[in-house]
Coordinates of C-alpha atoms in Angstrom, one line a residue:
Chain A
M37 CA 0.0 -0.2 0.2
S38 CA 1.3 3.5 -0.6
K39 CA 2.2 5.8 2.1
I40 CA -0.8 7.8 3.6
R41 CA 0.0 11.2 4.4
M42 CA -1.2 12.7 8.0
E43 CA -3.2 15.1 6.0
D44 CA -4.8 12.5 4.0
I45 CA -6.0 11.2 7.2
H46 CA -7.5 14.3 8.4
W47 CA -9.1 14.6 5.0
I48 CA -10.8 11.3 5.4
M49 CA -11.8 11.7 9.1
D50 CA -13.5 15.0 8.0
I51 CA -15.3 13.5 5.1
L52 CA -16.5 10.6 6.9
Q53 CA -17.6 13.0 10.0
N54 CA -19.7 15.2 7.5
I55 CA -21.1 12.9 4.6
D56 CA -24.5 12.8 4.3
A57 CA -25.0 9.2 5.3
G58 CA -24.7 7.4 8.6
L59 CA -21.7 5.6 9.5
V60 CA -21.6 3.4 12.7
V61 CA -18.7 0.9 13.6
L62 CA -19.9 -2.1 16.0
D63 CA -17.8 -5.0 17.2
K64 CA -19.1 -8.5 18.0
E65 CA -20.6 -7.2 21.3
F66 CA -22.5 -4.3 19.3
K67 CA -20.2 -1.7 21.1
V68 CA -20.1 1.5 19.0
H69 CA -16.5 2.4 17.8
L70 CA -17.4 4.9 15.1
W71 CA -20.3 7.5 15.3
N72 CA -20.4 10.2 12.7
N73 CA -22.3 13.6 12.6
F74 CA -25.1 12.4 10.6
M75 CA -25.8 10.0 13.6
E76 CA -25.4 12.4 16.0
S77 CA -27.5 15.0 14.3
H78 CA -30.5 12.7 13.8
S79 CA -30.3 10.9 16.9
G80 CA -29.4 13.6 19.3
I81 CA -26.8 11.2 20.9
G82 CA -23.5 12.8 20.9
P83 CA -20.1 10.6 20.3
Q84 CA -19.3 10.8 24.1
Q85 CA -22.3 8.9 25.1
A86 CA -22.3 6.7 21.9
L87 CA -18.9 5.5 21.9
Q88 CA -18.1 2.3 23.9
A89 CA -21.9 1.9 24.7
S90 CA -23.9 -0.9 23.4
L91 CA -26.1 -0.2 20.3
F92 CA -29.1 -1.9 22.1
D93 CA -28.9 0.3 25.1
L94 CA -28.7 3.4 22.9
F95 CA -31.8 2.2 20.9
P96 CA -34.0 0.0 23.4
D97 CA -36.3 -0.3 20.4
L98 CA -33.8 -2.0 18.1
D99 CA -34.6 -5.7 17.5
A100 CA -31.6 -7.5 18.8
D101 CA -32.3 -11.1 17.5
W102 CA -33.0 -9.5 14.0
L103 CA -29.7 -7.3 13.9
R104 CA -27.5 -10.8 15.0
G105 CA -29.1 -12.5 12.2
K106 CA -28.1 -10.0 9.9
T107 CA -24.4 -9.2 11.2
D108 CA -23.7 -13.0 11.9
P109 CA -22.9 -13.6 8.0
V110 CA -20.9 -10.5 7.9
F111 CA -18.7 -11.3 10.8
Y112 CA -18.3 -15.0 9.7
L113 CA -18.7 -15.2 6.1
H114 CA -17.2 -11.6 5.4
T115 CA -20.2 -11.1 3.1
R116 CA -22.2 -7.8 2.9
A117 CA -25.6 -7.5 4.3
F118 CA -28.5 -5.2 3.2
T119 CA -31.8 -3.9 4.5
V120 CA -34.2 -1.9 2.1
W121 CA -36.8 0.5 3.2
E122 CA -39.7 -1.6 1.5
Q123 CA -38.6 -4.7 3.7
R124 CA -38.2 -2.6 7.0
P125 CA -38.8 1.3 6.7
Y126 CA -35.9 2.2 9.2
M127 CA -33.5 0.8 11.7
F128 CA -33.1 4.0 13.6
R129 CA -36.2 5.9 14.4
F130 CA -35.1 9.1 13.0
K131 CA -37.1 12.2 12.3
N132 CA -37.8 13.2 8.3
P133 CA -34.7 15.2 7.5
R134 CA -37.3 17.6 5.9
P135 CA -39.7 17.7 9.0
I136 CA -41.9 20.4 7.8
T137 CA -42.6 20.1 4.0
G138 CA -41.5 16.4 4.0
R139 CA -44.5 14.1 4.0
S140 CA -43.8 11.6 6.6
S141 CA -42.8 11.9 10.1
V142 CA -40.0 9.3 9.9
M143 CA -36.9 8.9 7.7
Y144 CA -37.0 5.9 5.7
Q145 CA -33.8 4.0 5.4
N146 CA -31.7 1.7 3.3
I147 CA -28.7 0.0 5.4
T148 CA -25.5 -1.8 4.3
I149 CA -23.5 -3.6 6.7
L150 CA -19.8 -4.0 5.6
P151 CA -17.3 -6.3 7.1
I152 CA -14.1 -4.5 8.4
K153 CA -11.0 -6.6 8.0
N154 CA -7.9 -6.1 10.2
I155 CA -4.5 -6.8 9.1
N156 CA -4.6 -10.5 9.5
Q157 CA -7.7 -10.7 7.3
E158 CA -10.0 -11.0 10.3
V159 CA -13.2 -9.4 10.9
H160 CA -13.8 -8.3 14.5
H161 CA -15.9 -5.2 13.2
V162 CA -18.4 -4.3 11.0
C163 CA -19.6 -0.7 9.6
L164 CA -23.1 0.0 9.2
I165 CA -24.1 2.8 6.5
V166 CA -27.3 4.4 7.0
Y167 CA -28.7 5.9 3.8
D168 CA -31.6 8.3 4.0
V169 CA -34.3 7.1 1.4
T170 CA -37.4 9.3 2.4
D171 CA -37.9 11.0 -0.7
I172 CA -37.8 8.0 -3.0
A173 CA -39.8 5.9 -0.6
I174 CA -42.6 8.6 -0.3
A175 CA -42.3 9.1 -4.1
H176 CA -42.7 5.2 -4.8
N177 CA -45.7 5.1 -2.3
D178 CA -47.5 7.8 -4.1
L179 CA -47.1 6.0 -7.5
R180 CA -48.3 3.0 -5.8
K181 CA -51.5 4.7 -4.5
H182 CA -52.1 5.8 -8.2
G183 CA -51.9 2.3 -9.4
L184 CA -48.7 3.5 -11.5
S185 CA -46.4 1.0 -9.7
S186 CA -46.7 -2.8 -8.3
Chain B
M19 CA -17.9 61.5 37.8
P20 CA -18.7 58.3 36.2
T21 CA -18.9 58.1 32.6
K22 CA -22.2 58.2 31.3
V23 CA -22.8 54.9 28.8
L24 CA -25.9 54.5 26.7
I25 CA -26.7 51.2 25.2
C26 CA -29.1 51.9 22.3
D27 CA -30.7 48.4 21.2
D28 CA -34.0 47.1 20.3
S29 CA -33.2 43.7 21.7
S30 CA -33.2 42.9 25.4
L31 CA -30.7 39.9 24.6
A32 CA -28.4 42.3 23.1
R33 CA -28.6 44.9 25.6
N34 CA -27.9 42.3 28.4
M35 CA -24.9 40.8 26.5
L36 CA -23.5 44.2 25.9
A37 CA -23.7 45.4 29.4
R38 CA -22.1 42.4 30.6
S39 CA -19.0 42.6 28.2
L40 CA -18.1 46.0 29.7
P41 CA -15.2 46.1 32.2
A42 CA -16.7 45.4 35.7
D43 CA -14.3 48.0 37.2
W44 CA -14.9 50.6 34.7
D45 CA -16.4 53.4 36.6
I46 CA -19.7 54.1 34.6
D47 CA -23.4 54.9 34.8
I48 CA -25.4 53.0 32.2
Q49 CA -28.6 53.8 30.7
F50 CA -30.7 51.7 28.2
A51 CA -32.7 52.6 25.0
T52 CA -34.7 50.3 23.1
N53 CA -34.9 52.3 19.9
G54 CA -33.1 55.4 18.0
K55 CA -35.5 58.0 19.2
E56 CA -35.5 57.0 22.7
G57 CA -31.7 57.1 22.3
L58 CA -31.7 60.6 21.0
A59 CA -33.8 61.4 23.9
A60 CA -31.5 60.0 26.3
I61 CA -28.4 61.8 24.7
E62 CA -30.2 65.2 24.3
A63 CA -30.9 64.8 28.3
G64 CA -27.3 64.6 28.7
H65 CA -26.8 60.9 28.9
G66 CA -24.0 59.9 26.5
D67 CA -20.5 60.2 27.1
I68 CA -20.3 57.2 25.0
V69 CA -23.1 55.4 22.8
F70 CA -23.1 51.6 22.1
L71 CA -25.6 51.9 19.1
D72 CA -26.9 49.3 17.1
L73 CA -27.7 49.5 13.3
T74 CA -31.0 47.7 12.7
M75 CA -34.0 49.0 15.1
P76 CA -37.5 50.1 14.8
E77 CA -38.9 53.8 14.9
L78 CA -35.4 55.2 14.1
D79 CA -32.4 53.0 13.1
G80 CA -28.8 53.4 13.8
Y81 CA -28.1 55.3 10.5
G82 CA -30.9 57.9 11.6
V83 CA -29.3 58.4 14.9
L84 CA -25.7 58.8 13.4
E85 CA -27.3 61.3 10.4
Y86 CA -29.1 63.2 13.4
L87 CA -25.8 63.6 15.5
H88 CA -23.7 64.4 12.5
Q89 CA -25.7 67.8 12.2
R90 CA -25.4 68.5 15.9
K91 CA -22.5 70.7 17.5
S92 CA -21.4 68.6 20.2
T93 CA -21.7 65.0 19.8
P94 CA -21.0 61.8 22.0
K95 CA -18.5 59.3 21.2
V96 CA -20.6 56.4 19.3
V97 CA -19.4 53.0 18.9
V98 CA -21.7 50.8 16.3
V99 CA -22.2 47.3 17.5
S100 CA -23.7 45.6 14.6
S101 CA -24.8 42.3 13.2
D102 CA -24.9 44.0 9.7
I103 CA -21.0 43.6 9.0
Q104 CA -21.4 44.3 5.2
P105 CA -18.3 46.1 4.2
D106 CA -21.0 49.1 2.9
A107 CA -22.3 49.1 6.4
Q108 CA -19.1 49.7 7.9
D109 CA -18.1 52.6 5.5
K110 CA -21.7 54.3 5.9
V111 CA -21.1 54.3 9.7
L112 CA -17.8 55.4 9.9
K113 CA -18.4 58.1 7.3
L114 CA -21.3 59.3 9.6
G115 CA -19.0 60.1 12.4
A116 CA -18.9 56.6 14.4
L117 CA -15.8 56.1 16.1
A118 CA -15.6 52.2 16.0
F119 CA -17.5 49.4 14.4
V120 CA -17.7 46.2 16.6
K121 CA -19.1 43.0 15.3
K122 CA -21.9 41.4 17.5
P123 CA -21.9 40.0 20.0
M124 CA -19.0 42.2 21.4
N125 CA -16.7 40.1 23.7
S126 CA -15.3 41.6 27.2
D127 CA -11.6 41.8 25.3
T128 CA -12.9 43.8 22.6
A129 CA -14.8 46.1 25.1
L130 CA -11.9 46.6 27.4
K131 CA -9.2 47.6 24.4
L132 CA -12.1 49.8 22.9
V133 CA -12.6 51.8 25.8
K134 CA -9.0 52.2 26.5
D135 CA -8.3 53.3 23.1
L136 CA -11.2 55.9 23.2
N137 CA -9.6 57.1 26.3
L138 CA -12.4 56.5 28.5
Y139 CA -11.3 54.1 31.0
T140 CA -11.5 55.1 34.6
E141 CA -11.2 52.7 37.0
S142 CA -13.7 52.2 39.6
T143 CA -12.9 50.8 43.4
V144 CA -15.9 48.9 43.6
Q145 CA -16.8 46.0 41.0
R146 CA -20.2 46.9 39.1
Q147 CA -23.1 44.3 39.7
R148 CA -24.3 42.9 36.7
P149 CA -27.0 44.9 35.2
M150 CA -30.3 43.2 35.1
V151 CA -32.1 43.5 31.8
S152 CA -35.4 41.1 31.6
V153 CA -34.9 39.1 28.5
N154 CA -37.9 37.6 26.7
Q155 CA -37.6 34.5 24.6
R156 CA -38.8 36.2 21.5
D157 CA -36.0 38.8 21.7
C158 CA -33.6 35.9 22.3
Y159 CA -34.7 34.3 18.8
Q160 CA -34.9 37.7 16.8
E161 CA -31.3 38.7 18.2
I162 CA -29.6 35.1 17.5
T163 CA -31.3 35.5 13.9
N164 CA -30.1 39.2 13.5
V165 CA -26.1 38.1 14.0
A166 CA -26.8 34.7 11.8
M167 CA -28.6 36.7 8.8
G168 CA -25.8 39.6 9.1
Q169 CA -23.3 37.1 8.4
A170 CA -25.3 35.6 5.5
A171 CA -25.8 38.9 4.1
N172 CA -22.4 39.8 4.4
Q173 CA -21.3 36.7 2.2
L174 CA -23.7 37.5 -0.1
A175 CA -22.9 41.2 -0.4
R176 CA -19.2 40.1 -0.9
L177 CA -20.4 37.6 -3.8
L178 CA -22.7 40.0 -5.4
D179 CA -20.8 43.3 -4.7
A180 CA -24.1 44.9 -3.7
F181 CA -25.6 46.2 -0.3
I182 CA -28.0 43.8 1.2
V183 CA -31.2 45.7 3.2
L184 CA -31.4 43.8 6.5
P185 CA -34.8 43.8 8.3
I186 CA -35.7 42.9 11.6
P187 CA -36.6 39.1 11.7
K188 CA -40.1 38.2 12.5
V189 CA -40.5 35.3 15.1
D190 CA -44.0 33.3 15.4
L191 CA -45.4 30.5 16.5
I192 CA -47.6 29.1 13.7
N193 CA -50.1 26.2 13.4
A194 CA -49.9 23.9 10.2
N195 CA -53.3 25.2 9.0
D196 CA -52.2 28.9 9.2
L197 CA -49.0 28.4 7.2
R198 CA -50.2 29.0 3.9
M199 CA -52.2 32.1 5.1
T200 CA -49.1 33.6 6.9
I201 CA -47.0 33.1 3.8
T202 CA -49.6 34.6 1.4
E203 CA -49.7 37.7 3.9
T204 CA -45.9 37.8 4.0
L205 CA -45.3 37.4 0.1
G206 CA -48.5 38.4 -1.3
Y207 CA -49.6 36.9 -4.7
S208 CA -46.6 37.5 -7.0
S209 CA -45.1 34.5 -8.8
Y210 CA -42.2 32.9 -6.7
S211 CA -39.8 29.8 -6.9
A212 CA -38.6 28.2 -3.8
I213 CA -36.0 25.5 -2.5
C214 CA -35.9 23.9 0.8
Q215 CA -33.3 22.1 3.1
G216 CA -33.6 20.3 6.2
F217 CA -31.3 20.7 9.3
S218 CA -30.8 19.1 12.3
G219 CA -28.4 18.9 15.4
A220 CA -28.4 18.0 19.1
G221 CA -32.0 17.1 18.7
I222 CA -33.1 20.3 17.1
A223 CA -34.5 19.8 13.8
G224 CA -36.4 22.2 11.2
E225 CA -36.3 23.2 7.9
A226 CA -35.2 26.2 5.9
I227 CA -37.2 27.6 2.8
V228 CA -35.9 30.1 0.4
F229 CA -38.6 31.9 -1.5
F230 CA -37.4 34.0 -4.4
N231 CA -39.7 36.5 -6.2
D232 CA -39.3 35.6 -9.9
M233 CA -38.8 39.1 -10.9
S234 CA -35.5 38.8 -9.0
F235 CA -33.7 36.4 -11.4
A236 CA -32.9 39.0 -14.4
E237 CA -30.7 41.3 -12.0
L238 CA -29.1 38.4 -10.0
G239 CA -28.2 36.7 -13.1
T240 CA -26.4 39.9 -14.3
L241 CA -24.6 40.0 -11.0
L242 CA -23.5 36.4 -11.0
N243 CA -22.4 36.9 -14.5
Y244 CA -25.3 34.4 -16.0
K245 CA -26.5 34.8 -19.5
D246 CA -30.0 34.0 -20.7
T247 CA -31.3 34.2 -17.1
H248 CA -34.9 33.7 -18.7
K249 CA -34.0 30.2 -19.2
E250 CA -35.5 27.7 -16.6
N251 CA -32.3 25.8 -15.9
I252 CA -30.6 28.9 -15.4
Q253 CA -33.1 30.1 -12.9
L254 CA -32.4 27.0 -11.0
E255 CA -28.8 27.2 -10.9
I256 CA -29.3 30.8 -9.4
L257 CA -31.8 29.8 -7.1
M258 CA -29.7 26.8 -6.0
D259 CA -26.4 28.8 -5.7
I260 CA -27.9 31.9 -3.8
G261 CA -30.4 29.8 -1.7
S262 CA -27.7 27.3 -0.4
L263 CA -25.6 30.3 0.6
L264 CA -28.3 32.0 2.6
I265 CA -29.6 29.0 4.2
G266 CA -26.0 27.5 4.8
T267 CA -24.6 30.6 6.5
C268 CA -27.7 31.5 8.3
I269 CA -28.0 28.1 9.9
Q270 CA -24.5 27.7 10.8
G271 CA -24.5 31.2 12.2
I272 CA -27.3 30.2 14.5
G273 CA -25.5 26.9 15.3
N274 CA -22.3 28.7 16.4
Q275 CA -24.0 31.0 18.5
I276 CA -25.8 28.3 20.7
D277 CA -23.0 25.8 20.1
I278 CA -24.9 23.3 17.9
H279 CA -23.2 21.6 14.8
F280 CA -26.3 21.2 12.2
N281 CA -26.1 18.8 9.4
Q282 CA -27.8 19.9 6.4
S283 CA -29.7 17.4 4.2
Q284 CA -29.7 17.6 0.2
P285 CA -31.7 20.8 -1.0
V286 CA -35.2 20.2 -2.7
I287 CA -36.8 22.3 -5.2
L288 CA -40.4 23.3 -3.8
G289 CA -41.3 24.7 -7.3
Q290 CA -41.1 27.2 -9.7
H291 CA -43.2 30.2 -10.9
S292 CA -46.1 29.8 -8.5
K293 CA -48.1 31.6 -6.1
P294 CA -46.2 31.3 -2.8
D295 CA -48.9 29.5 -0.8
E296 CA -49.1 26.8 -3.8
L297 CA -45.5 25.8 -3.3
L298 CA -46.5 24.1 0.1
N299 CA -48.9 21.5 0.6
P300 CA -50.3 21.6 4.1
E301 CA -52.9 19.0 3.4
S302 CA -49.9 16.4 3.9
M303 CA -48.2 18.1 7.2
Y304 CA -48.1 15.8 9.9
W305 CA -47.0 18.3 12.4
E306 CA -49.0 20.8 14.2
K307 CA -47.1 23.9 15.3
T308 CA -43.8 25.3 14.2
L309 CA -41.5 28.2 15.3
A310 CA -41.2 30.4 12.3
I311 CA -38.5 32.9 11.7
D312 CA -38.8 34.9 8.7
I313 CA -36.3 37.0 7.0
H314 CA -36.9 39.4 4.2
Y315 CA -33.6 40.2 2.3
T316 CA -33.7 42.9 -0.6
I317 CA -30.9 44.5 -2.5
E318 CA -30.3 48.0 -2.6
H319 CA -31.4 49.8 -5.8
L320 CA -32.4 46.6 -7.3
S321 CA -35.5 44.7 -7.8
V322 CA -34.1 41.6 -5.9
D323 CA -36.4 40.3 -3.3
C324 CA -36.5 36.9 -1.3
N325 CA -37.5 35.6 1.8
L326 CA -35.6 32.9 3.9
L327 CA -38.0 31.2 6.2
L328 CA -36.6 29.0 9.1
L329 CA -39.3 26.5 10.6
F330 CA -38.3 24.6 13.7
T331 CA -40.4 21.6 14.7
E332 CA -42.3 22.1 17.9
D333 CA -40.3 19.5 19.9
S334 CA -37.1 21.5 19.0
I335 CA -38.5 24.6 20.9
A336 CA -37.9 23.2 24.4
K337 CA -34.4 22.2 23.6
L338 CA -33.7 25.7 21.7
N339 CA -34.9 27.5 24.7
K340 CA -32.5 25.6 27.0
K341 CA -29.6 26.4 24.7
I342 CA -30.5 30.1 24.7
D343 CA -30.6 30.1 28.7
F344 CA -26.8 29.5 28.6
L345 CA -26.4 32.8 26.6
L346 CA -28.1 34.6 29.6
E347 CA -26.0 33.0 32.1

């Protein structure tokens, strides 16, 4: 791998913090190791509170058995896992990012779960990427209501 | 003899913060005025060795006060403390005889250096009690918005090389059913285009909407060096560029004052060339009340006209009030 400059790391951290998608790194105990601005802004939970805490303590409504079922293959088979809004409208109950003109009270989410390999090619951590798909979901539901989509 | 200090500002929060920024051991007698007329009356009555003057005020604004004093034989020392920090605003007040221009909110280091530089500093043997100004919540929202919109106007003024006329922001609690009516009252029936953008941080969430009067595009386009400003896609470019600048600066400006980092979602076009109330669809709104702050921007000598509407969700209000309480401590 090419040499990484300190400056690059600052850039990457800044981008990860400010990108318009949620990023959460979890270990096998579901303890939080990365919590970016998107997650902080929409949950109201700051990194001081989130880091090292169990995701299930932070979000008691989260279905633990379901999430374990989703992440097990990521930890053990090193494959990616996904959930889309049609199957489960959201994983984290966040407000619609446009709470005034948006036509739903919640944020619809698609989620990707990535395995993170360490130097020895082992996976002890996974990364959840939370995409806001509220506008897509609402537009799709409108079309369906008018019989224009299956 | 203590120095007679006059603080002239329409916002109780600003009067409070300014009084607290003055050196505690400065031997002074503070009086307050809530608009330019009251300010002049106090000066005429002999209370005004030094005047800390706001620019945007009802009845008579800061420029009006300076113009009046300019004609007068003996004038007090005037320091303008303003949220309108456009280069032209600074030039104007200095030409009218103000001795200094300070960006709001003034901090205590700036205040100390200023009164020493102006040769007004006399030490008192007793520490002054913090003056009590009763501050209401609406004033706080207004003042925080003032500072933020001043920063936004400054950016826009530099981008367009024009002078932005700053109004006093309007703060209201609005029911969803009344939102369209309020918008019609504010904007009338001309043709408008609008974009909106969500923001959230620390459990406080809301949406910012920028309404552009469609007649603004021709002159704005010229200022931004766009050709074919009658074309729909060029108007969208302008709407997006200027809209994002106003929203971004204003939201970050508010966030900086109450120590919140706001995340902004992608902007969405609400519609083009419609009556303002038709750009919103209240039947589909699921909320009941919103805290609305309306800022009406115009540009001097041009027919450019736009409104920035900040709408906070009802459950954000309690959290916002808590953040604002920190400013008063």
